[in-house]
Amino acid sequence: MTETFADAATLWELVERRASATPDMTLLIDESGATLTCAEFRDRAERAAAGFAALGVGHGTRVTWELPNRFETIIASFALARLGAVQNPILHFYRHKEVGYAIRATEAELVLVPGTWNGFDFTAMVHELTADLAAKPQVVDVFADLPDGDPATLPPAPTDGEEVRWVYFTSGTTSDPKGVRHTDRTLITGANGLAVALDMSGDDVGSIAFPFAHIAGPDYFGTMLLSGFGAVLVEAFAPASAVAAFAANGVTMVGGSTAFYQMYLAEQRKDPATPIIPTLCKMSGGGAPMPPEIYDEVKRELGVPICHGYGMTECPMICLGSPHDTDEQRANTVGKPVPGLELRTVDADERVTGAGEDGEVRVKGPMVFRGYTDPAATAEA
């Protein structure tokens, strides 16, 4: 079984351990065929960290970033992790209302954007949103000018994995988004739950077709570092081109959500006799219910099982199906609770419910978030 490093204190330590253990393993592949090995990723992230440090970024600096999937996105995020900055990732399809709220709520000192991307000027939007602020955040287009510097100038890497250094916003059921506070350790233990359930190894090749700015971003990337496999990174998911890239690079697992499963089915049905990704072994995902008939169709037409799961921004990994489960279990459940998580369901009177009874899910464990940015919301939860 591939060695894992689930006891790493921080995400940066996880990067260092993986680069030391398998320096030449291909960690990331993009749709053009460009690659980064584990050692190259560590080195580029360190150089970017030194560049950010020269801009004044350090331990505790509040950074909001809104970036689609590119190498620069993941490098920038882990460069910030190397410095101990507090990161607030935002999905790249959000615009003025959500971005303005996040910048103000986190009092961001630095905002990372992709410049003009897909016909939209993110830089201009941020300048417009912050024009009335007394202390305006610095805005950096990391796709055009990812900071670069000498790693020898860097301070020691952070060692406290329990410090809150991640804020993700979720709309929940309230009018204003809620800021969900995470630590490196909550993300690592969530990633370990994913790694154990999926049982991936160095022979596997994964895929990142969902936005890396989602809570699943560091969760999935952490799983890659723990289990020692690489992945194909897709900037903007289009089924035909994504499938071509996955097939060309020997991808063994794809996923995302039920909508993704249906898109892969649609691609397979264009030529039912020819597997769209010959190396594919399984699908995985979550984010929406999966009807059993979708499982049956994928198993019959693509020849692989779906390992469907359940999580939320507050606890990114709760349950996940496994390739070692039965077809009946995978088709009709979201799998077992991941290692380290305690789960129960209770009714309105706080009575623990039994099999076949509806109840509210309660979770406890090291992957659960550290409260909301709003103390009132934390107290209510």
CSV table of C-alpha atoms in Angstrom, one decimal:
chain,number,residue,atom,x,y,z
A,1,MET,CA,0.0,0.0,0.0
A,2,THR,CA,1.3,3.5,-0.9
A,3,GLU,CA,2.8,5.3,2.1
A,4,THR,CA,0.7,8.1,3.4
A,5,PHE,CA,1.5,11.1,5.7
A,6,ALA,CA,-1.8,11.7,7.5
A,7,ASP,CA,0.0,12.9,10.6
A,8,ALA,CA,1.6,15.9,8.8
A,9,ALA,CA,0.9,19.0,10.9
A,10,THR,CA,0.4,21.4,7.9
A,11,LEU,CA,-0.4,21.2,4.2
A,12,TRP,CA,3.0,22.6,3.4
A,13,GLU,CA,4.6,19.7,5.4
A,14,LEU,CA,2.5,17.4,3.3
A,15,VAL,CA,4.0,18.9,0.1
A,16,GLU,CA,7.5,18.6,1.5
A,17,ARG,CA,7.0,15.0,2.5
A,18,ARG,CA,5.6,14.0,-0.9
A,19,ALA,CA,8.3,15.8,-2.8
A,20,SER,CA,10.9,14.0,-0.7
A,21,ALA,CA,9.3,10.6,-1.1
A,22,THR,CA,8.5,10.7,-4.8
A,23,PRO,CA,10.2,13.8,-6.3
A,24,ASP,CA,9.9,12.6,-9.9
A,25,MET,CA,6.3,11.5,-9.8
A,26,THR,CA,4.0,13.5,-12.1
A,27,LEU,CA,1.7,15.5,-9.8
A,28,LEU,CA,-0.2,17.7,-12.2
A,29,ILE,CA,-1.0,17.5,-15.9
A,30,ASP,CA,-2.9,20.2,-17.8
A,31,GLU,CA,-5.0,19.8,-21.0
A,32,SER,CA,-2.1,21.0,-23.1
A,33,GLY,CA,0.1,18.2,-21.8
A,34,ALA,CA,2.3,20.3,-19.5
A,35,THR,CA,3.3,18.6,-16.3
A,36,LEU,CA,4.7,19.3,-12.9
A,37,THR,CA,6.5,16.7,-10.8
A,38,CYS,CA,6.2,16.7,-7.0
A,39,ALA,CA,9.6,18.3,-6.6
A,40,GLU,CA,8.9,20.9,-9.3
A,41,PHE,CA,5.6,21.8,-7.6
A,42,ARG,CA,7.3,22.3,-4.3
A,43,ASP,CA,10.1,24.4,-5.8
A,44,ARG,CA,7.7,26.6,-7.8
A,45,ALA,CA,5.5,27.1,-4.8
A,46,GLU,CA,8.5,28.1,-2.7
A,47,ARG,CA,9.6,30.6,-5.4
A,48,ALA,CA,6.1,32.1,-5.5
A,49,ALA,CA,6.1,32.2,-1.7
A,50,ALA,CA,9.3,34.3,-1.8
A,51,GLY,CA,7.7,36.6,-4.3
A,52,PHE,CA,4.6,37.0,-2.2
A,53,ALA,CA,6.8,37.7,0.8
A,54,ALA,CA,8.5,40.5,-1.1
A,55,LEU,CA,5.1,42.0,-1.6
A,56,GLY,CA,4.5,42.0,2.1
A,57,VAL,CA,2.6,38.8,2.5
A,58,GLY,CA,3.5,36.9,5.7
A,59,HIS,CA,2.0,34.9,8.5
A,60,GLY,CA,-1.6,35.9,9.1
A,61,THR,CA,-1.9,38.1,6.0
A,62,ARG,CA,-5.5,38.0,4.8
A,63,VAL,CA,-5.8,37.0,1.1
A,64,THR,CA,-8.9,36.6,-1.0
A,65,TRP,CA,-8.4,34.7,-4.3
A,66,GLU,CA,-10.7,34.1,-7.2
A,67,LEU,CA,-9.0,31.9,-9.8
A,68,PRO,CA,-10.1,29.2,-12.2
A,69,ASN,CA,-8.1,26.0,-12.5
A,70,ARG,CA,-4.5,26.4,-13.7
A,71,PHE,CA,-1.2,25.4,-12.3
A,72,GLU,CA,-0.7,29.0,-11.1
A,73,THR,CA,-3.9,28.6,-9.0
A,74,ILE,CA,-2.6,25.7,-7.0
A,75,ILE,CA,0.9,27.0,-6.8
A,76,ALA,CA,-0.3,30.4,-5.5
A,77,SER,CA,-2.5,28.7,-2.9
A,78,PHE,CA,0.3,26.5,-1.6
A,79,ALA,CA,2.8,29.4,-1.7
A,80,LEU,CA,0.4,31.2,0.7
A,81,ALA,CA,0.2,28.1,2.8
A,82,ARG,CA,4.0,28.1,3.0
A,83,LEU,CA,3.9,31.6,4.4
A,84,GLY,CA,1.0,30.9,6.8
A,85,ALA,CA,-1.4,33.5,5.2
A,86,VAL,CA,-5.1,33.3,5.8
A,87,GLN,CA,-6.8,32.2,2.6
A,88,ASN,CA,-10.3,33.0,1.4
A,89,PRO,CA,-10.9,31.1,-1.9
A,90,ILE,CA,-13.9,32.2,-4.0
A,91,LEU,CA,-15.5,30.3,-6.9
A,92,HIS,CA,-14.5,32.0,-10.2
A,93,PHE,CA,-18.1,32.3,-11.4
A,94,TYR,CA,-19.0,34.6,-8.6
A,95,ARG,CA,-19.2,38.3,-9.4
A,96,HIS,CA,-19.7,41.7,-7.7
A,97,LYS,CA,-22.1,40.8,-4.9
A,98,GLU,CA,-20.4,37.7,-3.5
A,99,VAL,CA,-16.8,39.0,-4.2
A,100,GLY,CA,-17.5,42.4,-2.6
A,101,TYR,CA,-19.0,40.7,0.5
A,102,ALA,CA,-16.0,38.3,0.9
A,103,ILE,CA,-13.4,41.1,0.6
A,104,ARG,CA,-15.1,43.2,3.2
A,105,ALA,CA,-16.0,40.3,5.5
A,106,THR,CA,-12.4,39.1,5.6
A,107,GLU,CA,-10.8,42.6,5.5
A,108,ALA,CA,-8.6,41.2,2.7
A,109,GLU,CA,-5.2,42.8,2.3
A,110,LEU,CA,-4.4,41.1,-1.0
A,111,VAL,CA,-6.7,39.9,-3.7
A,112,LEU,CA,-5.5,37.4,-6.4
A,113,VAL,CA,-7.3,37.4,-9.7
A,114,PRO,CA,-6.9,35.9,-13.2
A,115,GLY,CA,-6.9,39.3,-15.0
A,116,THR,CA,-9.3,39.2,-17.9
A,117,TRP,CA,-10.5,35.6,-18.2
A,118,ASN,CA,-13.3,34.2,-20.4
A,119,GLY,CA,-14.2,37.7,-21.4
A,120,PHE,CA,-14.6,39.2,-17.9
A,121,ASP,CA,-12.2,41.7,-16.3
A,122,PHE,CA,-11.7,40.4,-12.7
A,123,THR,CA,-9.1,43.1,-12.0
A,124,ALA,CA,-11.4,45.9,-12.9
A,125,MET,CA,-14.2,44.4,-10.8
A,126,VAL,CA,-12.0,44.2,-7.6
A,127,HIS,CA,-10.8,47.8,-8.1
A,128,GLU,CA,-14.4,48.9,-8.5
A,129,LEU,CA,-15.6,47.0,-5.4
A,130,THR,CA,-12.8,48.4,-3.2
A,131,ALA,CA,-12.7,52.0,-4.5
A,132,ASP,CA,-14.5,53.3,-1.4
A,133,LEU,CA,-12.3,51.4,1.1
A,134,ALA,CA,-9.9,53.5,3.2
A,135,ALA,CA,-7.4,50.6,3.2
A,136,LYS,CA,-7.5,49.2,-0.3
A,137,PRO,CA,-6.2,45.6,-0.8
A,138,GLN,CA,-3.4,45.0,-3.3
A,139,VAL,CA,-4.6,43.3,-6.4
A,140,VAL,CA,-2.3,40.8,-8.3
A,141,ASP,CA,-3.0,39.1,-11.6
A,142,VAL,CA,-1.3,35.8,-10.9
A,143,PHE,CA,-2.0,34.4,-14.4
A,144,ALA,CA,0.0,37.2,-15.9
A,145,ASP,CA,2.6,37.8,-13.2
A,146,LEU,CA,2.8,35.0,-10.5
A,147,PRO,CA,5.2,36.5,-8.0
A,148,ASP,CA,8.7,35.0,-8.0
A,149,GLY,CA,11.6,35.2,-5.6
A,150,ASP,CA,14.5,33.5,-3.9
A,151,PRO,CA,13.4,30.7,-1.5
A,152,ALA,CA,16.6,31.4,0.6
A,153,THR,CA,14.9,34.6,1.8
A,154,LEU,CA,11.9,32.8,3.2
A,155,PRO,CA,11.1,32.6,6.9
A,156,PRO,CA,10.6,29.2,8.5
A,157,ALA,CA,7.4,27.4,7.4
A,158,PRO,CA,4.4,27.4,9.8
A,159,THR,CA,4.2,24.4,12.1
A,160,ASP,CA,0.8,25.0,13.8
A,161,GLY,CA,-1.7,23.0,11.9
A,162,GLU,CA,-4.5,23.9,14.3
A,163,GLU,CA,-4.5,27.6,13.5
A,164,VAL,CA,-7.4,28.8,11.4
A,165,ARG,CA,-5.9,29.8,8.0
A,166,TRP,CA,-8.8,29.1,5.6
A,167,VAL,CA,-12.2,30.8,5.3
A,168,TYR,CA,-14.8,29.5,2.8
A,169,PHE,CA,-18.1,31.2,2.4
A,170,THR,CA,-21.3,29.2,2.2
A,171,SER,CA,-24.8,30.7,1.7
A,172,GLY,CA,-26.5,28.1,3.9
A,173,THR,CA,-30.0,29.1,4.7
A,174,THR,CA,-29.4,32.8,5.7
A,175,SER,CA,-29.4,35.9,3.5
A,176,ASP,CA,-25.7,36.7,4.1
A,177,PRO,CA,-23.0,34.0,3.4
A,178,LYS,CA,-21.4,32.4,6.4
A,179,GLY,CA,-17.7,32.3,6.7
A,180,VAL,CA,-16.5,28.7,7.5
A,181,ARG,CA,-13.2,28.6,9.3
A,182,HIS,CA,-10.8,25.7,8.6
A,183,THR,CA,-7.3,24.7,9.6
A,184,ASP,CA,-4.7,22.8,7.8
A,185,ARG,CA,-5.4,19.8,10.0
A,186,THR,CA,-9.2,19.8,9.4
A,187,LEU,CA,-8.4,19.7,5.7
A,188,ILE,CA,-5.7,17.0,6.0
A,189,THR,CA,-7.9,14.7,8.1
A,190,GLY,CA,-10.7,15.3,5.6
A,191,ALA,CA,-8.3,14.4,2.8
A,192,ASN,CA,-7.2,11.3,4.6
A,193,GLY,CA,-10.9,10.1,4.9
A,194,LEU,CA,-11.1,10.5,1.1
A,195,ALA,CA,-7.8,8.7,0.6
A,196,VAL,CA,-8.8,5.7,2.7
A,197,ALA,CA,-12.2,5.3,1.1
A,198,LEU,CA,-11.0,5.5,-2.5
A,199,ASP,CA,-7.9,3.4,-1.9
A,200,MET,CA,-5.9,5.1,-4.7
A,201,SER,CA,-2.2,4.4,-5.3
A,202,GLY,CA,0.8,5.6,-7.3
A,203,ASP,CA,-0.5,3.7,-10.3
A,204,ASP,CA,-3.6,5.8,-10.4
A,205,VAL,CA,-4.2,9.1,-12.3
A,206,GLY,CA,-7.0,11.3,-11.0
A,207,SER,CA,-8.8,14.4,-12.4
A,208,ILE,CA,-9.6,17.8,-11.1
A,209,ALA,CA,-12.6,19.1,-13.2
A,210,PHE,CA,-14.3,20.9,-10.4
A,211,PRO,CA,-13.2,24.4,-9.2
A,212,PHE,CA,-10.1,24.2,-7.1
A,213,ALA,CA,-11.5,27.2,-5.1
A,214,HIS,CA,-14.2,24.8,-3.7
A,215,ILE,CA,-13.5,23.2,-0.3
A,216,ALA,CA,-13.0,20.0,-2.3
A,217,GLY,CA,-9.8,21.6,-3.8
A,218,PRO,CA,-7.4,21.2,-0.9
A,219,ASP,CA,-9.3,18.1,0.1
A,220,TYR,CA,-8.7,16.3,-3.2
A,221,PHE,CA,-5.1,17.7,-3.6
A,222,GLY,CA,-4.4,16.5,0.0
A,223,THR,CA,-5.6,13.1,-1.0
A,224,MET,CA,-3.2,13.1,-4.0
A,225,LEU,CA,-0.3,14.0,-1.7
A,226,LEU,CA,-1.3,11.4,0.9
A,227,SER,CA,-1.8,8.5,-1.5
A,228,GLY,CA,0.9,9.5,-4.1
A,229,PHE,CA,-1.0,9.9,-7.4
A,230,GLY,CA,-1.2,12.7,-9.9
A,231,ALA,CA,-4.2,14.3,-11.7
A,232,VAL,CA,-5.2,16.0,-14.9
A,233,LEU,CA,-6.3,19.6,-14.2
A,234,VAL,CA,-9.2,21.0,-16.3
A,235,GLU,CA,-9.5,24.7,-16.6
A,236,ALA,CA,-13.1,24.9,-17.9
A,237,PHE,CA,-15.0,21.6,-18.1
A,238,ALA,CA,-16.3,20.7,-21.6
A,239,PRO,CA,-17.1,17.0,-21.8
A,240,ALA,CA,-15.6,16.2,-25.2
A,241,SER,CA,-12.3,17.9,-24.6
A,242,ALA,CA,-12.0,16.8,-21.0
A,243,VAL,CA,-12.6,13.2,-21.9
A,244,ALA,CA,-10.0,13.4,-24.6
A,245,ALA,CA,-7.4,14.8,-22.1
A,246,PHE,CA,-8.3,12.1,-19.6
A,247,ALA,CA,-8.0,9.3,-22.1
A,248,ALA,CA,-4.7,10.7,-23.4
A,249,ASN,CA,-3.2,10.7,-19.9
A,250,GLY,CA,-4.5,7.4,-18.6
A,251,VAL,CA,-6.9,8.7,-16.0
A,252,THR,CA,-8.3,6.0,-13.7
A,253,MET,CA,-10.8,8.0,-11.8
A,254,VAL,CA,-13.1,10.9,-12.8
A,255,GLY,CA,-15.9,12.5,-10.9
A,256,GLY,CA,-17.5,15.6,-9.6
A,257,SER,CA,-21.2,15.2,-9.1
A,258,THR,CA,-24.3,13.5,-10.5
A,259,ALA,CA,-24.4,16.0,-13.3
A,260,PHE,CA,-20.8,15.0,-14.3
A,261,TYR,CA,-21.8,11.3,-14.3
A,262,GLN,CA,-24.6,12.1,-16.7
A,263,MET,CA,-22.2,14.1,-19.0
A,264,TYR,CA,-19.8,11.1,-19.1
A,265,LEU,CA,-22.8,8.8,-20.0
A,266,ALA,CA,-23.8,11.2,-22.8
A,267,GLU,CA,-20.2,11.1,-24.2
A,268,GLN,CA,-20.1,7.3,-24.0
A,269,ARG,CA,-23.5,7.0,-25.8
A,270,LYS,CA,-22.0,8.7,-28.9
A,271,ASP,CA,-20.1,5.5,-29.6
A,272,PRO,CA,-21.3,2.8,-27.1
A,273,ALA,CA,-18.8,0.2,-28.4
A,274,THR,CA,-15.7,2.3,-27.7
A,275,PRO,CA,-14.8,3.1,-24.1
A,276,ILE,CA,-14.3,6.9,-23.8
A,277,ILE,CA,-11.5,6.5,-21.2
A,278,PRO,CA,-10.0,3.0,-21.6
A,279,THR,CA,-8.1,3.2,-18.3
A,280,LEU,CA,-11.0,4.3,-16.2
A,281,CYS,CA,-11.6,2.2,-13.0
A,282,LYS,CA,-14.1,4.2,-11.0
A,283,MET,CA,-16.0,7.5,-10.6
A,284,SER,CA,-16.4,9.4,-7.4
A,285,GLY,CA,-18.2,12.6,-6.4
A,286,GLY,CA,-20.9,14.2,-4.3
A,287,GLY,CA,-22.6,17.5,-3.9
A,288,ALA,CA,-26.1,16.2,-5.0
A,289,PRO,CA,-28.1,13.0,-4.6
A,290,MET,CA,-27.3,10.1,-7.0
A,291,PRO,CA,-30.4,8.1,-8.1
A,292,PRO,CA,-29.7,4.4,-8.1
A,293,GLU,CA,-30.6,4.2,-11.8
A,294,ILE,CA,-27.6,6.5,-12.6
A,295,TYR,CA,-25.3,4.1,-10.9
A,296,ASP,CA,-26.8,1.2,-12.8
A,297,GLU,CA,-26.4,3.0,-16.2
A,298,VAL,CA,-22.8,4.0,-15.5
A,299,LYS,CA,-21.9,0.5,-14.3
A,300,ARG,CA,-23.5,-1.1,-17.4
A,301,GLU,CA,-22.4,1.4,-20.1
A,302,LEU,CA,-19.0,2.6,-18.8
A,303,GLY,CA,-18.2,-0.6,-16.9
A,304,VAL,CA,-17.0,1.1,-13.7
A,305,PRO,CA,-18.6,1.7,-10.2
A,306,ILE,CA,-19.4,5.1,-8.7
A,307,CYS,CA,-18.1,5.8,-5.2
A,308,HIS,CA,-20.6,8.6,-4.2
A,309,GLY,CA,-20.2,10.6,-1.1
A,310,TYR,CA,-21.6,13.2,1.2
A,311,GLY,CA,-19.9,16.3,2.7
A,312,MET,CA,-20.4,20.0,3.2
A,313,THR,CA,-18.2,23.1,3.5
A,314,GLU,CA,-18.3,22.7,7.3
A,315,CYS,CA,-17.1,19.1,7.1
A,316,PRO,CA,-15.8,18.4,3.7
A,317,MET,CA,-15.7,14.6,4.1
A,318,ILE,CA,-18.5,12.8,6.0
A,319,CYS,CA,-19.3,9.6,4.1
A,320,LEU,CA,-18.0,8.1,0.9
A,321,GLY,CA,-18.6,4.9,-1.1
A,322,SER,CA,-15.6,2.6,-1.6
A,323,PRO,CA,-14.5,0.4,-4.5
A,324,HIS,CA,-14.6,-2.4,-1.9
A,325,ASP,CA,-18.3,-1.9,-1.2
A,326,THR,CA,-20.9,-4.0,-3.0
A,327,ASP,CA,-22.9,-2.6,-6.0
A,328,GLU,CA,-26.0,-2.5,-3.9
A,329,GLN,CA,-24.2,-0.4,-1.2
A,330,ARG,CA,-22.7,2.0,-3.8
A,331,ALA,CA,-26.0,2.4,-5.7
A,332,ASN,CA,-28.2,3.1,-2.7
A,333,THR,CA,-26.0,4.8,-0.1
A,334,VAL,CA,-23.2,7.4,0.3
A,335,GLY,CA,-21.0,4.9,1.9
A,336,LYS,CA,-19.6,4.6,5.4
A,337,PRO,CA,-18.5,7.5,7.6
A,338,VAL,CA,-14.8,8.2,6.9
A,339,PRO,CA,-12.1,7.3,9.4
A,340,GLY,CA,-12.0,9.6,12.5
A,341,LEU,CA,-15.6,10.8,12.1
A,342,GLU,CA,-18.4,10.2,14.5
A,343,LEU,CA,-21.9,10.4,13.0
A,344,ARG,CA,-25.4,10.1,14.4
A,345,THR,CA,-28.9,11.2,13.4
A,346,VAL,CA,-31.4,12.6,15.9
A,347,ASP,CA,-35.0,13.7,15.8
A,348,ALA,CA,-36.5,17.0,16.9
A,349,ASP,CA,-36.4,15.8,20.5
A,350,GLU,CA,-32.7,15.0,20.3
A,351,ARG,CA,-33.5,11.3,20.3
A,352,VAL,CA,-31.0,9.1,18.3
A,353,THR,CA,-33.0,7.7,15.4
A,354,GLY,CA,-32.7,4.2,14.1
A,355,ALA,CA,-32.6,2.5,10.7
A,356,GLY,CA,-35.3,3.7,8.3
A,357,GLU,CA,-36.1,6.8,10.5
A,358,ASP,CA,-35.5,10.4,9.3
A,359,GLY,CA,-33.2,12.5,11.4
A,360,GLU,CA,-30.8,15.4,11.4
A,361,VAL,CA,-27.2,14.4,10.8
A,362,ARG,CA,-24.7,15.3,13.6
A,363,VAL,CA,-21.0,14.9,13.0
A,364,LYS,CA,-18.0,15.1,15.2
A,365,GLY,CA,-14.3,14.7,14.4
A,366,PRO,CA,-11.0,16.4,13.5
A,367,MET,CA,-12.2,17.3,10.0
A,368,VAL,CA,-15.1,19.4,11.3
A,369,PHE,CA,-14.7,23.2,10.9
A,370,ARG,CA,-13.7,25.5,13.7
A,371,GLY,CA,-16.8,27.6,13.8
A,372,TYR,CA,-18.1,30.5,11.6
A,373,THR,CA,-16.6,33.9,11.3
A,374,ASP,CA,-19.8,35.2,12.9
A,375,PRO,CA,-19.9,34.1,16.6
A,376,ALA,CA,-23.7,34.2,16.6
A,377,ALA,CA,-23.8,31.7,13.7
A,378,THR,CA,-21.4,29.5,15.6
A,379,ALA,CA,-23.5,29.6,18.8
A,380,GLU,CA,-26.6,28.7,16.8
A,381,ALA,CA,-24.9,25.7,15.2
